[in-house]
Short mmCIF file of C-alpha atoms and ligand atoms in Angstrom, two decimals:
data_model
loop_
_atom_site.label_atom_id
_atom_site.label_comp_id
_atom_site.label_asym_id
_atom_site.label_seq_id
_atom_site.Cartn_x
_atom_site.Cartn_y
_atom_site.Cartn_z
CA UNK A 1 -68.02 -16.25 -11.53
CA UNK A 2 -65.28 -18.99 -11.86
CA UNK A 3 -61.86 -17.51 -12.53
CA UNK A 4 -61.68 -19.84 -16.10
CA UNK A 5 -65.09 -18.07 -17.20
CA UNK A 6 -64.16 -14.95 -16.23
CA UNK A 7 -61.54 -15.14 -18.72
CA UNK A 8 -63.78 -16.25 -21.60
CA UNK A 9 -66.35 -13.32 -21.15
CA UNK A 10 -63.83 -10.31 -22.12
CA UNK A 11 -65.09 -8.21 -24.84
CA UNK A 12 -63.39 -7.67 -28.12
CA UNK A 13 -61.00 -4.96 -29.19
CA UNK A 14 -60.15 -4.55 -33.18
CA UNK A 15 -57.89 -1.56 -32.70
CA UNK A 16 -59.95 1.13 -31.92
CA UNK A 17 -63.19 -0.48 -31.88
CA UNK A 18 -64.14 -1.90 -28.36
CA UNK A 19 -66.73 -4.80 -29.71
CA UNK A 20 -70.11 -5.35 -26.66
CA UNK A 21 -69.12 -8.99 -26.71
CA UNK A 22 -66.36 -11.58 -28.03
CA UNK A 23 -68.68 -13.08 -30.73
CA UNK A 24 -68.39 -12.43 -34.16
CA UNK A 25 -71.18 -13.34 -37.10
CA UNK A 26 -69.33 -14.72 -40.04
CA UNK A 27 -69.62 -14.13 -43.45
CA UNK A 28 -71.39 -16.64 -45.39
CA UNK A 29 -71.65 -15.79 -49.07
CA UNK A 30 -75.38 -15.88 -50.14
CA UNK A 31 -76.46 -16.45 -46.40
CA UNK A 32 -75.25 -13.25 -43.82
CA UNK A 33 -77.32 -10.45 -45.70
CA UNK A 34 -78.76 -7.62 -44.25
CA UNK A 35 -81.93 -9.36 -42.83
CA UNK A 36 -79.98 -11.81 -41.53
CA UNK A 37 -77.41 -9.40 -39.78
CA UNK A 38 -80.44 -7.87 -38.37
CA UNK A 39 -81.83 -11.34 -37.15
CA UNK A 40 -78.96 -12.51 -34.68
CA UNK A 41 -78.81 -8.33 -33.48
CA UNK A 42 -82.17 -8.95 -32.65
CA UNK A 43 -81.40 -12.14 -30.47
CA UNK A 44 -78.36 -10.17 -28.96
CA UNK A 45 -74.81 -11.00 -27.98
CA UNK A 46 -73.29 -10.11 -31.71
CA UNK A 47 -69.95 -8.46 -31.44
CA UNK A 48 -69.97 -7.80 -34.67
CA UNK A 49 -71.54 -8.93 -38.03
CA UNK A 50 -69.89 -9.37 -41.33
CA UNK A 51 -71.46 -8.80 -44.84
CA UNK A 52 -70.81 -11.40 -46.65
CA UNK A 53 -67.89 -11.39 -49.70
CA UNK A 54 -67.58 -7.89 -51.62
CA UNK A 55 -65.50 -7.72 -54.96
CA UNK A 56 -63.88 -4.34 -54.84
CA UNK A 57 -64.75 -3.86 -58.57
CA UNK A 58 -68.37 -3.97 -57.99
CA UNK A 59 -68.78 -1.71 -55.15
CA UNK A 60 -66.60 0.82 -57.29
CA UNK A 61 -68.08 -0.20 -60.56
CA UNK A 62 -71.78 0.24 -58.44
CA UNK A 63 -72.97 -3.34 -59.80
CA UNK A 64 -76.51 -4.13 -58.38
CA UNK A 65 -75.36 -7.45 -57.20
CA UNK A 66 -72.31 -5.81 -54.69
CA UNK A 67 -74.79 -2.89 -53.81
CA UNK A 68 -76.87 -5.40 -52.69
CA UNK A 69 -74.63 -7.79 -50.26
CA UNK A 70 -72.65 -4.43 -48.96
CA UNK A 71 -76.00 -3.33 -47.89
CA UNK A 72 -76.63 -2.31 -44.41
CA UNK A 73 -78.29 0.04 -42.20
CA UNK A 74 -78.21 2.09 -38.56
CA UNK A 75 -78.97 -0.90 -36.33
CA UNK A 76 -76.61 -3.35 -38.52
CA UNK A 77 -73.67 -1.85 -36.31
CA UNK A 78 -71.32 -2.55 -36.09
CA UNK A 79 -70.41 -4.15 -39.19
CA UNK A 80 -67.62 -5.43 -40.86
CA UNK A 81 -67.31 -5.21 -44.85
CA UNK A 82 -65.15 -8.10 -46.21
CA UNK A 83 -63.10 -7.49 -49.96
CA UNK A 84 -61.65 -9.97 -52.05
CA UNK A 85 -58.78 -9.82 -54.73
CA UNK A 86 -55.34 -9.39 -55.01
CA UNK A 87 -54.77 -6.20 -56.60
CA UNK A 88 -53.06 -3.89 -53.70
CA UNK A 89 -54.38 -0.74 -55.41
CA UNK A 90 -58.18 -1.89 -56.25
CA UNK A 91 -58.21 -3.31 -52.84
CA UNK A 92 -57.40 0.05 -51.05
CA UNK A 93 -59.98 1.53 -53.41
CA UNK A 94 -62.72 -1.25 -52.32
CA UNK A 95 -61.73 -0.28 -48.89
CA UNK A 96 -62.10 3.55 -49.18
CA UNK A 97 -65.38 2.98 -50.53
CA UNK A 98 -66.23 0.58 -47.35
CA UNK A 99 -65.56 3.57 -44.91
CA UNK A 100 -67.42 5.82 -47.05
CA UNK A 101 -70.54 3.77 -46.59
CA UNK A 102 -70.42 2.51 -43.50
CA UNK A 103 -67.74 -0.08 -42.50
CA UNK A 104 -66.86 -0.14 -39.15
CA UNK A 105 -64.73 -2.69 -39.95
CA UNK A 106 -62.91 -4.13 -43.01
CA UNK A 107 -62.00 -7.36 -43.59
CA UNK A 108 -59.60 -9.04 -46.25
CA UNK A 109 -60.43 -12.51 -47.33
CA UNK A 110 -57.54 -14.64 -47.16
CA UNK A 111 -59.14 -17.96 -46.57
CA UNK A 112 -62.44 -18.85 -49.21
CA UNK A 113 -61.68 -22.06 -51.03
CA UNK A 114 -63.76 -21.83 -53.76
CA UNK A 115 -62.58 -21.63 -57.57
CA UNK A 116 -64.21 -18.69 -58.70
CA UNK A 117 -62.03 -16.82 -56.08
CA UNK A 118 -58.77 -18.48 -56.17
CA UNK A 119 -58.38 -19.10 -59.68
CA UNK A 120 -58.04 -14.41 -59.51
CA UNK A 121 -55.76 -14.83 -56.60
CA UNK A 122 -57.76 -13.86 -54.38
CA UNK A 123 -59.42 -15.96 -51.23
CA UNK A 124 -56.85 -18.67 -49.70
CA UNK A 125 -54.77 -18.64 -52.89
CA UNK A 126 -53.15 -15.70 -51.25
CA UNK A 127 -51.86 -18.15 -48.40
CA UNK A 128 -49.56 -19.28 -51.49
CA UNK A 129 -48.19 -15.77 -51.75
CA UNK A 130 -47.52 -14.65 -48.49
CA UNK A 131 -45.52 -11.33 -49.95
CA UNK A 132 -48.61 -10.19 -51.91
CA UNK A 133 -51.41 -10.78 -49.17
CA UNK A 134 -48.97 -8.74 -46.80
CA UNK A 135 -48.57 -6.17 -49.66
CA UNK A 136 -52.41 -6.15 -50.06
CA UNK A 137 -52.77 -5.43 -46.16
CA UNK A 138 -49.66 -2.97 -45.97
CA UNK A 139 -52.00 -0.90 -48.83
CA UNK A 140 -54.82 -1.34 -47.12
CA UNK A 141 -54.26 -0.07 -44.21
CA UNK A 142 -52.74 3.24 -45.72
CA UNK A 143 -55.94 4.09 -47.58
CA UNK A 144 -57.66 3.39 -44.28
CA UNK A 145 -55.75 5.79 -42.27
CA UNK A 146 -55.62 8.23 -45.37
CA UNK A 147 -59.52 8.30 -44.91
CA UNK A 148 -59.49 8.36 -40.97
CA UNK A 149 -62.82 9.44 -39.61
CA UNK A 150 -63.45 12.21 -37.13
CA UNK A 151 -65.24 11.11 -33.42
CA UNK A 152 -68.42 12.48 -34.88
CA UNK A 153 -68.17 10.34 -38.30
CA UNK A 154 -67.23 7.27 -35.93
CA UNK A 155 -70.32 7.71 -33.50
CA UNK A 156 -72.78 7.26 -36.94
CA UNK A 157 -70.78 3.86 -37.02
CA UNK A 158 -70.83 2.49 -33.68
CA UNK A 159 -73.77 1.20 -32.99
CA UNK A 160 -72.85 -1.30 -30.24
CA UNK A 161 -69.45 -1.07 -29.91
CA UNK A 162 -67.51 2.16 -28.23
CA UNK A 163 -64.43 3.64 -29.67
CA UNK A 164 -61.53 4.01 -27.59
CA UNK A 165 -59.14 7.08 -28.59
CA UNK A 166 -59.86 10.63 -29.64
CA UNK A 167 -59.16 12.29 -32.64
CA UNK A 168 -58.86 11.34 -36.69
CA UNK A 169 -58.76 7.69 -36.18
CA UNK A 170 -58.63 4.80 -39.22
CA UNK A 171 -61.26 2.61 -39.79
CA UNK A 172 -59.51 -0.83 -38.69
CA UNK A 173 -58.80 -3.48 -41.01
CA UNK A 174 -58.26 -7.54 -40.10
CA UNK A 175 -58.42 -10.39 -42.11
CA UNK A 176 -59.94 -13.94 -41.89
CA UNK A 177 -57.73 -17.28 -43.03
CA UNK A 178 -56.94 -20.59 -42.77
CA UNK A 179 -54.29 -22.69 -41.87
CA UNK A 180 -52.53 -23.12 -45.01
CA UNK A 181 -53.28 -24.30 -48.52
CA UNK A 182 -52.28 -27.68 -48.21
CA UNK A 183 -53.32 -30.30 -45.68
CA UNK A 184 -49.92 -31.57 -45.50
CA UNK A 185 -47.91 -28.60 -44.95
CA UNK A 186 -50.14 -28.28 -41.80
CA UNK A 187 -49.26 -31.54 -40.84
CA UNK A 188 -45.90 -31.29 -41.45
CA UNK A 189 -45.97 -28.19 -38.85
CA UNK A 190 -44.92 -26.12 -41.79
CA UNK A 191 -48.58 -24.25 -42.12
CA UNK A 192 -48.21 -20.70 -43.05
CA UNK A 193 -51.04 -18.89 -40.99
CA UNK A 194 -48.65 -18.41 -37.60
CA UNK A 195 -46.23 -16.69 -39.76
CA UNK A 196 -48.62 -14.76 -42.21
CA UNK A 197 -50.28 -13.27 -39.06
CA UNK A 198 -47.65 -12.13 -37.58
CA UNK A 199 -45.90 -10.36 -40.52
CA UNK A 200 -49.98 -8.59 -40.82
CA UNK A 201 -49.70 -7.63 -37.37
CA UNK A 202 -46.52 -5.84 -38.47
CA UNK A 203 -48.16 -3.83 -41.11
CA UNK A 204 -51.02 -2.39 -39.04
CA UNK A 205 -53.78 -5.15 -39.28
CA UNK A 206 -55.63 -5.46 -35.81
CA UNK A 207 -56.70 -9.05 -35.77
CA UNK A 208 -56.79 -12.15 -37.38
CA UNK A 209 -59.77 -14.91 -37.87
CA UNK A 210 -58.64 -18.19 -38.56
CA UNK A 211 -60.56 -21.04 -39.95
CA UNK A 212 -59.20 -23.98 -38.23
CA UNK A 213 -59.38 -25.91 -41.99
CA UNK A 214 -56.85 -26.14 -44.78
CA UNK A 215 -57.97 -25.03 -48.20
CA UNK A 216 -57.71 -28.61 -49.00
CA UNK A 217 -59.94 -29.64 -46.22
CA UNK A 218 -62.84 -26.70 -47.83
CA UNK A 219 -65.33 -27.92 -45.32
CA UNK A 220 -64.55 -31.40 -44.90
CA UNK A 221 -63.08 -33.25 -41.49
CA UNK A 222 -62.78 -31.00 -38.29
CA UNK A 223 -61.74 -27.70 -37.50
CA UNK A 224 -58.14 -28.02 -36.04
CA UNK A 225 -57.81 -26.48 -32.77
CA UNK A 226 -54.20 -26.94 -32.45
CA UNK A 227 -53.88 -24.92 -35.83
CA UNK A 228 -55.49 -21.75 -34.52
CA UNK A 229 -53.32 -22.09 -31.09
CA UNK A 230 -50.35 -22.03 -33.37
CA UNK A 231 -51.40 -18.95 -34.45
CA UNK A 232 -52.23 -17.31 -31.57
CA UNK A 233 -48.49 -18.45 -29.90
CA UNK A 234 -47.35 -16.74 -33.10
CA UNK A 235 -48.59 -13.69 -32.55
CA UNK A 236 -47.68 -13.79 -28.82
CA UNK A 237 -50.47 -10.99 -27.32
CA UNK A 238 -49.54 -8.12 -30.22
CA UNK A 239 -53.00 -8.97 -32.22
CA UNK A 240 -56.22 -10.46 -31.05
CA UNK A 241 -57.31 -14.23 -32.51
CA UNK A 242 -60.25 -14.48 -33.27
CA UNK A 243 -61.01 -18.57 -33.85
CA UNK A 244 -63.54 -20.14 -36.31
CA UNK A 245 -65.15 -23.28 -37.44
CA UNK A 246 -67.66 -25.99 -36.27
CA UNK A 247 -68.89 -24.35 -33.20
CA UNK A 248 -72.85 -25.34 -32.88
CA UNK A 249 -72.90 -24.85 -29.27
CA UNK A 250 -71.86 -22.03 -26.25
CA UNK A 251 -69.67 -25.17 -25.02
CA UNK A 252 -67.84 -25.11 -28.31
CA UNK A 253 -67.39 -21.71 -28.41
CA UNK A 254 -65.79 -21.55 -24.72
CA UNK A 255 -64.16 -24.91 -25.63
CA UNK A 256 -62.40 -23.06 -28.63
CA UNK A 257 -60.83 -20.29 -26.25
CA UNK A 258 -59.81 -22.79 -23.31
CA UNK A 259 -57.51 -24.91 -26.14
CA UNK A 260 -56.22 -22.16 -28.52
CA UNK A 261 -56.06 -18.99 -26.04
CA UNK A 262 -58.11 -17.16 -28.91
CA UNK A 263 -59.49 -13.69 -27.84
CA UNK A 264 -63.06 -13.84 -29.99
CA UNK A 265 -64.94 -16.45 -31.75
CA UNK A 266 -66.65 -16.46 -34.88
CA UNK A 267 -70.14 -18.23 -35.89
CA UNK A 268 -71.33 -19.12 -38.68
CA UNK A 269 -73.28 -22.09 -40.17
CA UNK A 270 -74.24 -22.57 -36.24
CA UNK A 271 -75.82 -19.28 -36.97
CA UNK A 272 -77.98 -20.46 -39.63
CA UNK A 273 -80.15 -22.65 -37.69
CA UNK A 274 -79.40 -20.65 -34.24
CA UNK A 275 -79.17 -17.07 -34.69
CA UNK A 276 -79.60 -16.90 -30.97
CA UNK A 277 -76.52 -18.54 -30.34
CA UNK A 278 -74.70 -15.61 -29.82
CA UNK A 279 -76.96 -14.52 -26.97
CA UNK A 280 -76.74 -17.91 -25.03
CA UNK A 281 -73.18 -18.40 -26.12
CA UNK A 282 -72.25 -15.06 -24.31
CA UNK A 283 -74.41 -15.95 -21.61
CA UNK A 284 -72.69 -18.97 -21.24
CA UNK A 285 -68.89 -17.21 -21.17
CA UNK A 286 -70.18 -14.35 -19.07
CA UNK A 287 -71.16 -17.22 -16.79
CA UNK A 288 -75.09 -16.68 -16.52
CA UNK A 289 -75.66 -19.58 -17.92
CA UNK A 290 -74.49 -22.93 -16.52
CA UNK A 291 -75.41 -24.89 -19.63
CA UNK A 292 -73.61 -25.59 -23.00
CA UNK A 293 -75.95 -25.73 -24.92
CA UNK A 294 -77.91 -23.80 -27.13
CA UNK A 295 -81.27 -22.67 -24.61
CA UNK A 296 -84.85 -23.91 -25.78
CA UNK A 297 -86.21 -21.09 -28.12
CA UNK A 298 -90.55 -21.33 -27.90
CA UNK A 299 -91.57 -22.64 -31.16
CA UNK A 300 -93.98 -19.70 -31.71
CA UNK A 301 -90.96 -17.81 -31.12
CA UNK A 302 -89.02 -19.48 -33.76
CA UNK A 303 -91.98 -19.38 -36.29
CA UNK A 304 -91.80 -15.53 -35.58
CA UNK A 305 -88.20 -15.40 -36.36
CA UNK A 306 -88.32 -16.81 -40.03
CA UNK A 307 -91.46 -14.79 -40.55
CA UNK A 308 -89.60 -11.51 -39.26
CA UNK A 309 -86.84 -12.15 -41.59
CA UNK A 310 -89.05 -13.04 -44.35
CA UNK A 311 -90.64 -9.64 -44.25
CA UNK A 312 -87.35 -7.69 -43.77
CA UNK A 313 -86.00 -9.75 -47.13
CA UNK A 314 -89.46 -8.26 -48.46
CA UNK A 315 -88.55 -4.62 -47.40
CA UNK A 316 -84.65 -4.74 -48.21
CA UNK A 317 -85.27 -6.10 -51.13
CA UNK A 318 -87.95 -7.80 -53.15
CA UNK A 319 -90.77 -10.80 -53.24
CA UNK A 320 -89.43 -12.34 -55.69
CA UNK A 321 -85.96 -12.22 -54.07
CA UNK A 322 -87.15 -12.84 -50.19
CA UNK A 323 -89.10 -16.09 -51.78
CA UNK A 324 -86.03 -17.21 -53.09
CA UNK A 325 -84.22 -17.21 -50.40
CA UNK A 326 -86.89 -18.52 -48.24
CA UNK A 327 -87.35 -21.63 -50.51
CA UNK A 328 -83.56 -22.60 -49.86
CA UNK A 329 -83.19 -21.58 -46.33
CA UNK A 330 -86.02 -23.20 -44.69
CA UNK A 331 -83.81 -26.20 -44.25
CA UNK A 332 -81.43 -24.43 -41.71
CA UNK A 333 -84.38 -22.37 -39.91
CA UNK A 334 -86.16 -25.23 -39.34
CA UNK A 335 -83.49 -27.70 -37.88
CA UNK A 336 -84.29 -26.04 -34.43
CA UNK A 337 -88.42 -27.30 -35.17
CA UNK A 338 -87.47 -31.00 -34.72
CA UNK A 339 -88.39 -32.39 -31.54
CA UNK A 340 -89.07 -35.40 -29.66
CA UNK A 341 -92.04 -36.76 -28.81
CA UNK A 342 -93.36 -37.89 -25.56
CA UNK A 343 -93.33 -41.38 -27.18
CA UNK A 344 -89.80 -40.88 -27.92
CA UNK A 345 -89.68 -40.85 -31.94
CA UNK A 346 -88.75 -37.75 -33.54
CA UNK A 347 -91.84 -35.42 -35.20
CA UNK A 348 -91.16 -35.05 -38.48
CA UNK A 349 -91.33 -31.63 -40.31
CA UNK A 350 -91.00 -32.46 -43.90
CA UNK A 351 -94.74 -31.23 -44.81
CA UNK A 352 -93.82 -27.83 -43.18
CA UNK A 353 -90.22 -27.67 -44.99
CA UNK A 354 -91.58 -28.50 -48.64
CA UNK A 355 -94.80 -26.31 -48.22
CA UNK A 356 -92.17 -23.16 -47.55
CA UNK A 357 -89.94 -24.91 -50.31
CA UNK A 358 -92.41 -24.90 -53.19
CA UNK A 359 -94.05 -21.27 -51.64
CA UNK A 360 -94.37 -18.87 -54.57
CA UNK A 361 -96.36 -16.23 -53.30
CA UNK A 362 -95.58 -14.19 -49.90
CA UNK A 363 -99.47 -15.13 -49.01
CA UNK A 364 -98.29 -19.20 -49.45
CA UNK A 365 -95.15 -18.67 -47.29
CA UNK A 366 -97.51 -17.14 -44.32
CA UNK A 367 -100.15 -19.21 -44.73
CA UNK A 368 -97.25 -22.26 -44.43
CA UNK A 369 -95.86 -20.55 -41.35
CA UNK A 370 -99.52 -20.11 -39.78
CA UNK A 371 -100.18 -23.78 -40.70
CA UNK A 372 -97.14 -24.79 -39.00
CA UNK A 373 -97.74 -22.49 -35.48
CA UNK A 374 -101.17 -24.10 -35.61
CA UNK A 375 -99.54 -27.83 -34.89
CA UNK A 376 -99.96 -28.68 -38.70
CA UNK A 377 -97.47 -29.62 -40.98
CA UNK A 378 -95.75 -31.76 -39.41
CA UNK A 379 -95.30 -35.55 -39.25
CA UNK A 380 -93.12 -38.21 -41.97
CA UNK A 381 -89.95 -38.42 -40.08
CA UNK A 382 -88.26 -40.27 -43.05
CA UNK A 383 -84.57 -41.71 -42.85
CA UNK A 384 -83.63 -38.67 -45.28
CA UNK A 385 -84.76 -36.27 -43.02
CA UNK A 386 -82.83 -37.99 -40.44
CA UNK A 387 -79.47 -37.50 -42.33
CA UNK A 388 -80.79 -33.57 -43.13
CA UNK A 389 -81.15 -33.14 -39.17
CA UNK A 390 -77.63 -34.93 -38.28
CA UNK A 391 -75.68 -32.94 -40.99
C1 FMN B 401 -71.78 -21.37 -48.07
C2 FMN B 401 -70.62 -20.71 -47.39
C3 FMN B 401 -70.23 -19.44 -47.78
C4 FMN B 401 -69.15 -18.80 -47.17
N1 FMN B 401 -68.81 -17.54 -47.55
C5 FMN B 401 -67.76 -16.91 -46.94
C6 FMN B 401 -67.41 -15.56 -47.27
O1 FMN B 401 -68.06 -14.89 -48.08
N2 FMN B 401 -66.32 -15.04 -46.66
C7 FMN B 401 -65.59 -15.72 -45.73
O2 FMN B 401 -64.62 -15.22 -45.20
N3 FMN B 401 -65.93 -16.99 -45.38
C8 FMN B 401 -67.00 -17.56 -45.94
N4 FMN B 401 -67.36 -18.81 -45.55
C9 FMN B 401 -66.63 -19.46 -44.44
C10 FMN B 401 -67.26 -19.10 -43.10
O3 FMN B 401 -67.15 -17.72 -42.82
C11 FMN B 401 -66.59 -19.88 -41.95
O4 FMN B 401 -65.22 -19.59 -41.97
C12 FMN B 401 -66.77 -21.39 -42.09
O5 FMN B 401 -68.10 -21.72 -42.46
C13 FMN B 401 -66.41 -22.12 -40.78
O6 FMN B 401 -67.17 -21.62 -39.71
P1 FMN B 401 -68.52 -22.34 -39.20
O7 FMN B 401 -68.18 -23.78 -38.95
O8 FMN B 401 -68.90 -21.58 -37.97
O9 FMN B 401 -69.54 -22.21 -40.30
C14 FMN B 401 -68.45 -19.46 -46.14
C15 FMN B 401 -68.87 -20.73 -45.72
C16 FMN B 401 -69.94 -21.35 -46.32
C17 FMN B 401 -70.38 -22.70 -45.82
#
């Protein structure tokens, strides 16, 4: 293996928890459920999978909605549980109630954008309040090693991963951010994230994720490399880095650890389309395979995929729910089903994507899905669907 690959292919450790691989399934709110989760296992190479954002006050409070995202299950390990918020105490609460159902993992959100987050603190707004998101950790991780399982709890827990260490041992906590708030602090050099993860490390946090994007950025431009190499210079060795944002390919992913010296990467929207990125992506870093890019999944075996997780949405959670999600998610699954012709011109797939689109029974999603593996469906490569397929 060449001595720069070998380098790349080094599993994971948060704390304790000795991940199978350096790849990490991000949370994506409304995207990463259960059946998901279960998807990318399936392909292989997942480190470990995230649920997607949990508000403390609903898993304590029992709400249907945060019952349903912290959902999970034997094979979905192991698995990290994310909290938002910024109230120390309800935060070390939200995390007690992750260990006692299942987190091998928690995770503090320090980085989502969005208003509905950061207008309670919570999210990146906490990157404007360095004291409290330290304060929130510091509490954190006492509650965590207040509940510290025994070996036996941990093995229920592992799934995966292996745990190195013996005796009552914490549940580990890290926590995913960006670069700063503002765009031009990080330009400036004055972001806050190389500081902020360093002062975590101090209070007993295992690893950082950083989102190579300012809040101000949310999704837009591209993910800063030199940003996350600040970060991991910061924290000189103490803490793993794990680095996130825009990787679509194995040769981003080992791209993202050659310029930042990050320990793990984390996937998401590549994810969406790919959930068998992981496996080719640690291919790719263990160095069995040459190539950088994402390998050629069968169409039949792609068709398979979407129905597989169609059914587990069925069995986690409802028709009316896994139709739903089906309707709005097509778009990602079926990026992959674009191909090119022998002539050259793209085939298009817009009959395929609106027939699972405007599905309303489980019977019309199959029978769209059967239609499709039977070479039908497909055809109108319009300049729309052009944009869809580039974005
Ligand atoms: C629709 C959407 C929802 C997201 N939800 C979460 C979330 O719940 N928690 C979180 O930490 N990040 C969330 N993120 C951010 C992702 O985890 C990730 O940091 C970001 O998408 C960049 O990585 P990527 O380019 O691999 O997707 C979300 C991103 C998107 C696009």
């Amino acid at each position: 293996m060449p001595a720069a690959l070998s380098v790349q292919c080094s599993v994971l450790s948060l704390g304790p928890v000795q991940l199978a691989t350096n790849l990490l399934l991000a949370p994506i709110a409304g995207y990463c459920d259960l059946a998901f989760r279960t998807i990318c296992r399936e392909f292989g190479g997942v480190g470990l999978a995230c649920t997607d954002l949990l508000s403390p006050q609903g898993l304590l409070r029992g709400t249907a909605t945060s019952l349903d995202l912290a959902q999970t299950n034997d094979f979905d390990k192991p698995v990290g549980m994310q909290l938002y918020g910024s109230d120390p105490e309800i935060m070390a609460q939200g995390a007690r109630w992750a260990v006692e159902h299942g987190a091998t993992v928690v995770d503090i959100n320090m980085g989502c954008p969005v208003d509905k987050v950061t207008k309670k603190d919570g999210g990146s707004k906490l990157l404007t309040d360095l004291s409290r998101a330290v304060a929130i950790a510091a509490r954190v991780v006492k509650e965590l090693e207040a509940c510290a399982l025994s070996e036996s709890q941990w093995q229920q827990r592992l799934g995966t991963a292996r745990l190195i260490g013996s005796g009552r041992i914490p549940v580990p906590l890290t926590c995913k951010m960006r670069l700063c708030w503002h765009t031009s602090d990080y330009e400036s050099g004055a972001a806050c994230s190389p500081h902020l993860a360093r002062m975590l490390a101090d209070v007993g946090v295992v690893a950082v994720t950083v989102h190579g994007r300012t809040t101000e950025m949310k999704f837009s431009g591209q993910v800063q490399l030199a940003g996350i190499a600040r970060v991991v210079e910061a924290v000189d060795g103490r803490i793993p880095v794990i680095g996130n944002g825009d990787v679509r390919s194995p040769a981003d992913a080992a791209r993202m650890i050659r310029e930042t010296g990050c320990k793990g990467v984390m996937i998401g929207r590549g994810a969406l389309s790919m959930p068998w990125i992981f496996r080719d992506t640690w291919a790719h870093l263990s160095g069995e395979q040459a190539s950088g890019e994402p390998g050629e999944v069968p169409v039949a075996t792609q068709i398979a995929m979407i129905r597989r997780y169609f059914d587990l949405m069925r069995q986690y959670r409802d028709d009316h729910f896994a139709i739903f999600q089906i309707n709005r998610r097509v778009s990602w699954f079926a990026k992959p089903l674009q191909r090119k012709l022998e002539n050259g011109k793209m085939e298009g797939i817009k009959p395929f994507k609106e027939a699972v689109r405007n599905a309303r029974t489980p019977q019309a999603v199959y029978e769209a899905l059967d239609r499709f593996a039977a070479g039908e469906l497909r055809g109108g490569f319009g300049a729309w669907e052009a944009e869809e397929a580039a974005a």
